[in-house]
PDB file of C-alpha atoms in Angstrom:
ATOM      1  CA  MET A  13      51.156  70.059  27.700  1.00 80.00           C
ATOM      2  CA  LYS A  14      49.718  70.120  31.207  1.00 94.00           C
ATOM      3  CA  ALA A  15      53.018  69.580  33.012  1.00 98.00           C
ATOM      4  CA  GLN A  16      55.420  72.417  33.773  1.00 98.00           C
ATOM      5  CA  ILE A  17      59.174  71.868  33.528  1.00 98.00           C
ATOM      6  CA  LEU A  18      61.758  74.078  35.164  1.00 98.00           C
ATOM      7  CA  TYR A  19      65.552  74.070  35.153  1.00 98.00           C
ATOM      8  CA  ILE A  20      67.094  76.264  37.835  1.00 98.00           C
ATOM      9  CA  SER A  21      70.492  77.129  39.207  1.00 96.00           C
ATOM     10  CA  HIS A  22      70.013  76.433  42.912  1.00 97.00           C
ATOM     11  CA  GLY A  23      73.000  78.258  44.393  1.00 96.00           C
ATOM     12  CA  GLY A  24      75.592  77.226  46.940  1.00 97.00           C
ATOM     13  CA  GLY A  25      74.391  74.868  49.674  1.00 97.00           C
ATOM     14  CA  PRO A  26      72.193  76.640  52.241  1.00 98.00           C
ATOM     15  CA  MET A  27      73.617  80.081  51.413  1.00 98.00           C
ATOM     16  CA  PRO A  28      70.422  81.353  49.717  1.00 98.00           C
ATOM     17  CA  ILE A  29      68.349  80.727  52.844  1.00 97.00           C
ATOM     18  CA  LEU A  30      71.021  82.245  55.097  1.00 97.00           C
ATOM     19  CA  GLY A  31      70.689  85.623  53.372  1.00 96.00           C
ATOM     20  CA  ASP A  32      73.952  85.549  51.430  1.00 97.00           C
ATOM     21  CA  ARG A  33      74.202  88.705  49.310  1.00 97.00           C
ATOM     22  CA  TYR A  34      75.427  86.800  46.258  1.00 98.00           C
ATOM     23  CA  HIS A  35      72.130  84.906  46.161  1.00 98.00           C
ATOM     24  CA  LEU A  36      69.644  87.750  46.623  1.00 98.00           C
ATOM     25  CA  ARG A  37      68.643  87.919  42.948  1.00 97.00           C
ATOM     26  CA  MET A  38      68.170  84.170  42.802  1.00 98.00           C
ATOM     27  CA  VAL A  39      65.997  84.259  45.916  1.00 98.00           C
ATOM     28  CA  ASP A  40      63.854  87.075  44.521  1.00 97.00           C
ATOM     29  CA  PHE A  41      63.419  85.109  41.300  1.00 98.00           C
ATOM     30  CA  LEU A  42      62.292  81.950  43.089  1.00 98.00           C
ATOM     31  CA  LYS A  43      59.916  83.822  45.386  1.00 97.00           C
ATOM     32  CA  GLY A  44      58.238  85.460  42.408  1.00 97.00           C
ATOM     33  CA  LEU A  45      58.181  82.415  40.181  1.00 96.00           C
ATOM     34  CA  SER A  46      55.458  80.520  42.027  1.00 90.00           C
ATOM     35  CA  THR A  47      52.995  83.307  41.187  1.00 90.00           C
ATOM     36  CA  LYS A  48      53.645  82.676  37.473  1.00 91.00           C
ATOM     37  CA  LEU A  49      53.205  78.912  37.687  1.00 97.00           C
ATOM     38  CA  LYS A  50      49.924  77.094  37.972  1.00 96.00           C
ATOM     39  CA  ARG A  51      49.823  75.178  41.224  1.00 97.00           C
ATOM     40  CA  PRO A  52      50.907  71.588  40.557  1.00 98.00           C
ATOM     41  CA  ASP A  53      49.335  68.490  42.046  1.00 98.00           C
ATOM     42  CA  ALA A  54      52.809  67.041  42.615  1.00 98.00           C
ATOM     43  CA  ILE A  55      56.472  67.905  42.148  1.00 98.00           C
ATOM     44  CA  VAL A  56      59.344  65.797  40.823  1.00 98.00           C
ATOM     45  CA  VAL A  57      62.854  67.066  41.553  1.00 98.00           C
ATOM     46  CA  LEU A  58      65.978  65.933  39.745  1.00 98.00           C
ATOM     47  CA  SER A  59      68.777  67.165  41.975  1.00 98.00           C
ATOM     48  CA  ALA A  60      72.449  67.405  41.051  1.00 98.00           C
ATOM     49  CA  HIS A  61      73.190  66.000  44.506  1.00 98.00           C
ATOM     50  CA  TRP A  62      71.921  62.463  44.013  1.00 98.00           C
ATOM     51  CA  GLU A  63      73.505  59.915  41.690  1.00 98.00           C
ATOM     52  CA  CYS A  64      72.648  56.203  41.484  1.00 98.00           C
ATOM     53  CA  PRO A  65      73.573  53.350  39.130  1.00 98.00           C
ATOM     54  CA  LYS A  66      69.898  53.046  38.117  1.00 98.00           C
ATOM     55  CA  PRO A  67      67.005  55.540  38.068  1.00 98.00           C
ATOM     56  CA  THR A  68      66.004  55.749  41.718  1.00 98.00           C
ATOM     57  CA  LEU A  69      62.958  57.390  43.278  1.00 98.00           C
ATOM     58  CA  LEU A  70      62.302  58.479  46.832  1.00 98.00           C
ATOM     59  CA  CYS A  71      59.225  56.951  48.417  1.00 96.00           C
ATOM     60  CA  ALA A  72      59.673  57.319  52.190  1.00 93.00           C
ATOM     61  CA  GLN A  73      56.376  58.083  53.920  1.00 88.00           C
ATOM     62  CA  ASN A  74      57.954  60.664  56.259  1.00 87.00           C
ATOM     63  CA  PRO A  75      61.009  61.947  54.432  1.00 92.00           C
ATOM     64  CA  SER A  76      63.830  63.533  56.376  1.00 95.00           C
ATOM     65  CA  LEU A  77      66.186  66.216  55.094  1.00 97.00           C
ATOM     66  CA  LEU A  78      69.795  65.540  54.179  1.00 97.00           C
ATOM     67  CA  TYR A  79      72.014  68.404  55.257  1.00 97.00           C
ATOM     68  CA  ASP A  80      74.515  67.488  52.582  1.00 96.00           C
ATOM     69  CA  TYR A  81      76.852  70.431  53.155  1.00 97.00           C
ATOM     70  CA  TYR A  82      79.342  71.357  55.831  1.00 94.00           C
ATOM     71  CA  GLY A  83      80.947  74.349  57.525  1.00 95.00           C
ATOM     72  CA  PHE A  84      77.810  76.476  57.850  1.00 97.00           C
ATOM     73  CA  PRO A  85      76.133  78.062  60.912  1.00 96.00           C
ATOM     74  CA  GLU A  86      74.034  75.799  63.117  1.00 97.00           C
ATOM     75  CA  GLU A  87      70.791  77.223  61.720  1.00 97.00           C
ATOM     76  CA  ALA A  88      71.607  75.572  58.376  1.00 97.00           C
ATOM     77  CA  TYR A  89      71.208  72.205  60.103  1.00 97.00           C
ATOM     78  CA  GLN A  90      67.887  73.091  61.720  1.00 96.00           C
ATOM     79  CA  LEU A  91      66.013  73.765  58.495  1.00 97.00           C
ATOM     80  CA  ARG A  92      62.694  72.015  58.007  1.00 97.00           C
ATOM     81  CA  TYR A  93      60.679  71.284  54.880  1.00 97.00           C
ATOM     82  CA  PRO A  94      57.984  68.748  55.838  1.00 96.00           C
ATOM     83  CA  SER A  95      56.718  68.083  52.333  1.00 96.00           C
ATOM     84  CA  PRO A  96      54.532  64.976  51.943  1.00 96.00           C
ATOM     85  CA  MET A  97      56.007  62.259  49.756  1.00 97.00           C
ATOM     86  CA  ALA A  98      54.358  61.620  46.387  1.00 97.00           C
ATOM     87  CA  VAL A  99      54.524  57.849  46.851  1.00 97.00           C
ATOM     88  CA  ASP A 100      51.999  56.893  44.156  1.00 97.00           C
ATOM     89  CA  LEU A 101      53.735  59.141  41.645  1.00 98.00           C
ATOM     90  CA  ALA A 102      57.115  57.650  42.536  1.00 98.00           C
ATOM     91  CA  ASN A 103      55.721  54.203  41.797  1.00 97.00           C
ATOM     92  CA  HIS A 104      54.216  55.419  38.540  1.00 98.00           C
ATOM     93  CA  ILE A 105      57.513  56.934  37.407  1.00 98.00           C
ATOM     94  CA  ALA A 106      59.369  53.754  38.351  1.00 98.00           C
ATOM     95  CA  SER A 107      57.109  51.831  36.000  1.00 98.00           C
ATOM     96  CA  LEU A 108      58.356  53.957  33.077  1.00 98.00           C
ATOM     97  CA  PHE A 109      61.881  52.571  33.410  1.00 98.00           C
ATOM     98  CA  GLU A 110      62.992  48.980  32.966  1.00 95.00           C
ATOM     99  CA  ASP A 111      65.418  49.037  35.892  1.00 95.00           C
ATOM    100  CA  ALA A 112      64.137  51.669  38.333  1.00 98.00           C
ATOM    101  CA  VAL A 113      64.685  51.385  42.090  1.00 98.00           C
ATOM    102  CA  LEU A 114      62.496  52.695  44.923  1.00 98.00           C
ATOM    103  CA  ASP A 115      64.270  54.081  47.987  1.00 98.00           C
ATOM    104  CA  ASP A 116      62.240  54.375  51.216  1.00 96.00           C
ATOM    105  CA  THR A 117      65.132  55.444  53.459  1.00 95.00           C
ATOM    106  CA  ARG A 118      66.856  58.440  51.852  1.00 96.00           C
ATOM    107  CA  GLY A 119      65.659  61.966  52.569  1.00 96.00           C
ATOM    108  CA  PHE A 120      65.388  65.099  50.443  1.00 98.00           C
ATOM    109  CA  ASP A 121      68.724  66.794  49.715  1.00 98.00           C
ATOM    110  CA  HIS A 122      69.342  70.525  49.527  1.00 98.00           C
ATOM    111  CA  GLY A 123      68.852  70.535  45.753  1.00 98.00           C
ATOM    112  CA  MET A 124      65.216  69.986  46.648  1.00 98.00           C
ATOM    113  CA  PHE A 125      64.504  71.735  49.921  1.00 98.00           C
ATOM    114  CA  ILE A 126      66.445  74.965  49.347  1.00 98.00           C
ATOM    115  CA  PRO A 127      64.670  76.081  46.135  1.00 98.00           C
ATOM    116  CA  LEU A 128      61.291  74.706  47.234  1.00 98.00           C
ATOM    117  CA  SER A 129      61.540  76.667  50.497  1.00 98.00           C
ATOM    118  CA  PHE A 130      61.218  79.787  48.349  1.00 98.00           C
ATOM    119  CA  LEU A 131      58.904  78.451  45.642  1.00 98.00           C
ATOM    120  CA  TYR A 132      56.388  76.753  47.973  1.00 98.00           C
ATOM    121  CA  PRO A 133      57.254  77.683  51.572  1.00 97.00           C
ATOM    122  CA  ASP A 134      54.163  75.941  52.966  1.00 97.00           C
ATOM    123  CA  ALA A 135      55.658  72.566  51.971  1.00 97.00           C
ATOM    124  CA  ASP A 136      52.189  71.244  51.188  1.00 97.00           C
ATOM    125  CA  ILE A 137      52.639  69.781  47.700  1.00 98.00           C
ATOM    126  CA  PRO A 138      53.483  66.051  47.456  1.00 98.00           C
ATOM    127  CA  THR A 139      57.009  65.672  46.129  1.00 98.00           C
ATOM    128  CA  THR A 140      59.432  62.983  45.111  1.00 98.00           C
ATOM    129  CA  GLN A 141      63.021  63.000  43.877  1.00 98.00           C
ATOM    130  CA  LEU A 142      64.397  61.147  40.866  1.00 98.00           C
ATOM    131  CA  SER A 143      68.123  60.465  40.918  1.00 98.00           C
ATOM    132  CA  LEU A 144      70.665  61.206  38.255  1.00 98.00           C
ATOM    133  CA  LEU A 145      72.631  58.285  36.889  1.00 98.00           C
ATOM    134  CA  SER A 146      76.130  57.737  38.231  1.00 98.00           C
ATOM    135  CA  SER A 147      77.331  57.137  34.664  1.00 98.00           C
ATOM    136  CA  LEU A 148      76.931  60.913  34.126  1.00 98.00           C
ATOM    137  CA  SER A 149      76.206  60.064  30.493  1.00 98.00           C
ATOM    138  CA  SER A 150      74.562  62.923  28.631  1.00 98.00           C
ATOM    139  CA  ARG A 151      72.923  60.411  26.264  1.00 98.00           C
ATOM    140  CA  GLU A 152      71.447  58.373  29.134  1.00 98.00           C
ATOM    141  CA  HIS A 153      70.050  61.494  30.784  1.00 98.00           C
ATOM    142  CA  TRP A 154      68.476  62.620  27.529  1.00 98.00           C
ATOM    143  CA  ASN A 155      66.901  59.174  27.274  1.00 98.00           C
ATOM    144  CA  MET A 156      65.647  59.526  30.852  1.00 98.00           C
ATOM    145  CA  GLY A 157      63.784  62.679  29.871  1.00 98.00           C
ATOM    146  CA  GLU A 158      62.219  60.924  26.899  1.00 98.00           C
ATOM    147  CA  ALA A 159      61.071  58.061  29.154  1.00 98.00           C
ATOM    148  CA  LEU A 160      59.169  60.569  31.327  1.00 98.00           C
ATOM    149  CA  ARG A 161      57.083  61.956  28.439  1.00 98.00           C
ATOM    150  CA  PRO A 162      53.946  59.921  29.278  1.00 98.00           C
ATOM    151  CA  LEU A 163      53.597  62.249  32.287  1.00 98.00           C
ATOM    152  CA  LEU A 164      53.325  65.436  30.224  1.00 98.00           C
ATOM    153  CA  ASP A 165      49.532  65.335  30.374  1.00 97.00           C
ATOM    154  CA  GLU A 166      49.531  65.384  34.175  1.00 97.00           C
ATOM    155  CA  ASN A 167      49.610  68.460  36.409  1.00 98.00           C
ATOM    156  CA  ILE A 168      53.167  67.868  37.605  1.00 98.00           C
ATOM    157  CA  LEU A 169      55.979  70.354  38.098  1.00 98.00           C
ATOM    158  CA  PHE A 170      59.316  68.834  37.103  1.00 98.00           C
ATOM    159  CA  ILE A 171      62.313  70.695  38.514  1.00 98.00           C
ATOM    160  CA  GLY A 172      65.833  70.141  37.261  1.00 98.00           C
ATOM    161  CA  SER A 173      67.808  71.520  40.192  1.00 98.00           C
ATOM    162  CA  GLY A 174      71.400  72.143  39.165  1.00 98.00           C
ATOM    163  CA  PHE A 175      73.611  75.104  38.261  1.00 98.00           C
ATOM    164  CA  SER A 176      74.410  76.299  34.746  1.00 98.00           C
ATOM    165  CA  PHE A 177      77.912  77.278  35.904  1.00 98.00           C
ATOM    166  CA  HIS A 178      79.554  74.969  38.404  1.00 98.00           C
ATOM    167  CA  ASN A 179      83.297  75.335  38.752  1.00 98.00           C
ATOM    168  CA  MET A 180      83.839  75.426  42.503  1.00 96.00           C
ATOM    169  CA  ARG A 181      87.290  77.027  42.209  1.00 96.00           C
ATOM    170  CA  LEU A 182      85.970  80.000  40.281  1.00 97.00           C
ATOM    171  CA  PHE A 183      82.958  81.133  42.299  1.00 97.00           C
ATOM    172  CA  PHE A 184      83.265  84.580  43.904  1.00 96.00           C
ATOM    173  CA  GLN A 185      85.544  85.708  41.061  1.00 95.00           C
ATOM    174  CA  ASP A 186      84.371  88.266  38.550  1.00 95.00           C
ATOM    175  CA  ASP A 187      82.530  86.747  35.655  1.00 96.00           C
ATOM    176  CA  ASP A 188      84.344  86.332  32.339  1.00 97.00           C
ATOM    177  CA  LYS A 189      83.895  85.789  28.604  1.00 98.00           C
ATOM    178  CA  GLN A 190      84.392  82.036  28.978  1.00 98.00           C
ATOM    179  CA  ASN A 191      81.302  81.624  31.129  1.00 98.00           C
ATOM    180  CA  HIS A 192      79.282  84.042  29.005  1.00 98.00           C
ATOM    181  CA  ALA A 193      80.087  81.999  25.906  1.00 98.00           C
ATOM    182  CA  PHE A 194      78.827  78.808  27.545  1.00 98.00           C
ATOM    183  CA  GLN A 195      75.686  80.421  28.934  1.00 98.00           C
ATOM    184  CA  GLU A 196      74.915  81.753  25.447  1.00 98.00           C
ATOM    185  CA  PHE A 197      75.307  78.217  24.106  1.00 98.00           C
ATOM    186  CA  LEU A 198      72.730  76.982  26.629  1.00 98.00           C
ATOM    187  CA  ILE A 199      70.328  79.831  25.857  1.00 98.00           C
ATOM    188  CA  ASN A 200      70.582  79.335  22.093  1.00 98.00           C
ATOM    189  CA  THR A 201      70.232  75.567  22.382  1.00 98.00           C
ATOM    190  CA  CYS A 202      67.200  75.650  24.683  1.00 98.00           C
ATOM    191  CA  THR A 203      65.240  78.660  23.414  1.00 98.00           C
ATOM    192  CA  ALA A 204      65.832  78.834  19.657  1.00 97.00           C
ATOM    193  CA  ASP A 205      63.358  77.527  17.075  1.00 96.00           C
ATOM    194  CA  LEU A 206      65.202  74.280  16.431  1.00 95.00           C
ATOM    195  CA  PRO A 207      64.066  70.764  15.600  1.00 96.00           C
ATOM    196  CA  ILE A 208      64.232  68.607  18.714  1.00 96.00           C
ATOM    197  CA  SER A 209      66.905  66.528  16.982  1.00 97.00           C
ATOM    198  CA  LYS A 210      69.214  69.564  16.850  1.00 97.00           C
ATOM    199  CA  ARG A 211      68.671  70.309  20.538  1.00 98.00           C
ATOM    200  CA  GLU A 212      69.373  66.684  21.325  1.00 98.00           C
ATOM    201  CA  GLU A 213      72.543  66.707  19.252  1.00 98.00           C
ATOM    202  CA  ALA A 214      73.841  69.867  20.925  1.00 98.00           C
ATOM    203  CA  LEU A 215      73.148  68.804  24.504  1.00 98.00           C
ATOM    204  CA  VAL A 216      74.373  65.239  24.098  1.00 98.00           C
ATOM    205  CA  ALA A 217      77.614  66.679  22.683  1.00 98.00           C
ATOM    206  CA  TRP A 218      77.694  69.554  25.202  1.00 98.00           C
ATOM    207  CA  GLN A 219      81.413  69.065  25.903  1.00 98.00           C
ATOM    208  CA  GLN A 220      82.108  70.464  22.431  1.00 98.00           C
ATOM    209  CA  ALA A 221      80.479  73.788  23.351  1.00 98.00           C
ATOM    210  CA  PRO A 222      82.722  76.787  24.038  1.00 98.00           C
ATOM    211  CA  TYR A 223      84.458  76.505  27.429  1.00 98.00           C
ATOM    212  CA  ALA A 224      82.228  73.596  28.454  1.00 98.00           C
ATOM    213  CA  ARG A 225      84.721  71.960  30.817  1.00 98.00           C
ATOM    214  CA  TYR A 226      85.798  75.344  32.147  1.00 98.00           C
ATOM    215  CA  CYS A 227      82.223  75.847  33.355  1.00 98.00           C
ATOM    216  CA  HIS A 228      81.583  72.217  34.314  1.00 98.00           C
ATOM    217  CA  PRO A 229      84.668  70.232  35.331  1.00 98.00           C
ATOM    218  CA  ARG A 230      82.117  67.647  36.430  1.00 98.00           C
ATOM    219  CA  GLU A 231      78.704  67.580  34.757  1.00 98.00           C
ATOM    220  CA  GLU A 232      76.271  66.658  37.518  1.00 98.00           C
ATOM    221  CA  HIS A 233      74.877  70.208  37.807  1.00 98.00           C
ATOM    222  CA  LEU A 234      74.217  70.403  34.075  1.00 98.00           C
ATOM    223  CA  LEU A 235      72.585  66.998  33.496  1.00 98.00           C
ATOM    224  CA  PRO A 236      69.187  67.895  35.018  1.00 98.00           C
ATOM    225  CA  LEU A 237      68.882  70.256  32.035  1.00 98.00           C
ATOM    226  CA  HIS A 238      69.256  67.329  29.629  1.00 98.00           C
ATOM    227  CA  VAL A 239      66.380  65.530  31.321  1.00 98.00           C
ATOM    228  CA  CYS A 240      64.172  68.631  31.323  1.00 98.00           C
ATOM    229  CA  CYS A 241      64.838  69.501  27.692  1.00 98.00           C
ATOM    230  CA  ALA A 242      64.255  65.959  26.457  1.00 98.00           C
ATOM    231  CA  LEU A 243      61.082  65.656  28.519  1.00 98.00           C
ATOM    232  CA  ALA A 244      59.619  68.899  27.163  1.00 98.00           C
ATOM    233  CA  GLY A 245      60.405  68.183  23.526  1.00 97.00           C
ATOM    234  CA  GLU A 246      60.076  71.856  22.622  1.00 97.00           C
ATOM    235  CA  LYS A 247      61.836  75.162  23.093  1.00 98.00           C
ATOM    236  CA  ALA A 248      62.081  76.793  26.509  1.00 98.00           C
ATOM    237  CA  GLU A 249      61.472  80.252  27.880  1.00 98.00           C
ATOM    238  CA  LEU A 250      64.503  81.924  29.460  1.00 98.00           C
ATOM    239  CA  VAL A 251      63.231  82.924  32.911  1.00 98.00           C
ATOM    240  CA  PHE A 252      66.475  83.666  34.753  1.00 98.00           C
ATOM    241  CA  ASP A 253      69.667  85.277  33.460  1.00 98.00           C
ATOM    242  CA  ASP A 254      71.585  86.875  36.290  1.00 98.00           C
ATOM    243  CA  GLU A 255      74.532  86.423  38.644  1.00 97.00           C
ATOM    244  CA  ILE A 256      74.752  83.873  41.447  1.00 98.00           C
ATOM    245  CA  LEU A 257      78.001  83.759  43.417  1.00 98.00           C
ATOM    246  CA  LYS A 258      79.250  86.425  40.952  1.00 97.00           C
ATOM    247  CA  ARG A 259      78.777  84.081  37.987  1.00 98.00           C
ATOM    248  CA  ARG A 260      76.204  84.455  35.227  1.00 98.00           C
ATOM    249  CA  SER A 261      73.678  81.635  35.534  1.00 98.00           C
ATOM    250  CA  VAL A 262      70.494  80.836  33.665  1.00 98.00           C
ATOM    251  CA  GLY A 263      67.169  79.123  34.212  1.00 98.00           C
ATOM    252  CA  PHE A 264      64.548  77.819  31.779  1.00 98.00           C
ATOM    253  CA  LEU A 265      60.829  77.085  31.875  1.00 98.00           C
ATOM    254  CA  TRP A 266      58.670  74.925  29.632  1.00 98.00           C
ATOM    255  CA  ARG A 267      54.882  75.177  30.011  1.00 93.00           C
TER     256      ARG A 267
END
């Protein structure tokens, strides 16, 4: 497998780049991670912050940034990440789906530009974003990952940018056994020596996992993991297991 696949917990809005103390470990992880990855020719980001009825790909020649957060200092709205758009790759990916859409107007959201600002601060690697599906169906997102498998032989970095714990009401509270139980479910499902069919079964039925809806009242921050796991077709390496916003969160790498 030439491609590299990464699922990360991307933190709260622009807080990582503003020096928030509850994101320092996450920032250190991202800064160090690029030294462990081979430099990709292109990057594909699946961000929790973009949902469409059909698989949709960004293809604007000069993409803007979407400051899709509010209530932060002015500097959070002056951030820049002038990454070139991977237009040819976006078109290639679109061809893998029966009903894909190309979007030449939308910009990169913070699920892309916040983590990439630490991973590749020079913003010199062509990048595109692939939307989630507004159905939020775990089965459809698993199928999306399978549809991307023809790209595994290419030097692409796929990033599932979400958050393995995402209950907005419970951030900044001390972590608890409920979250730990769910994080252990994710670790066991993604890293154990299991047939791919067992991983598929567990993730498609993720709501049956311990405290699943406690950790994810809405699943958009978890679904990028489904795409990544289905795309890889093999077990992952646990590369992050630490606190973000006082909650245990995990990250996985396939390479």
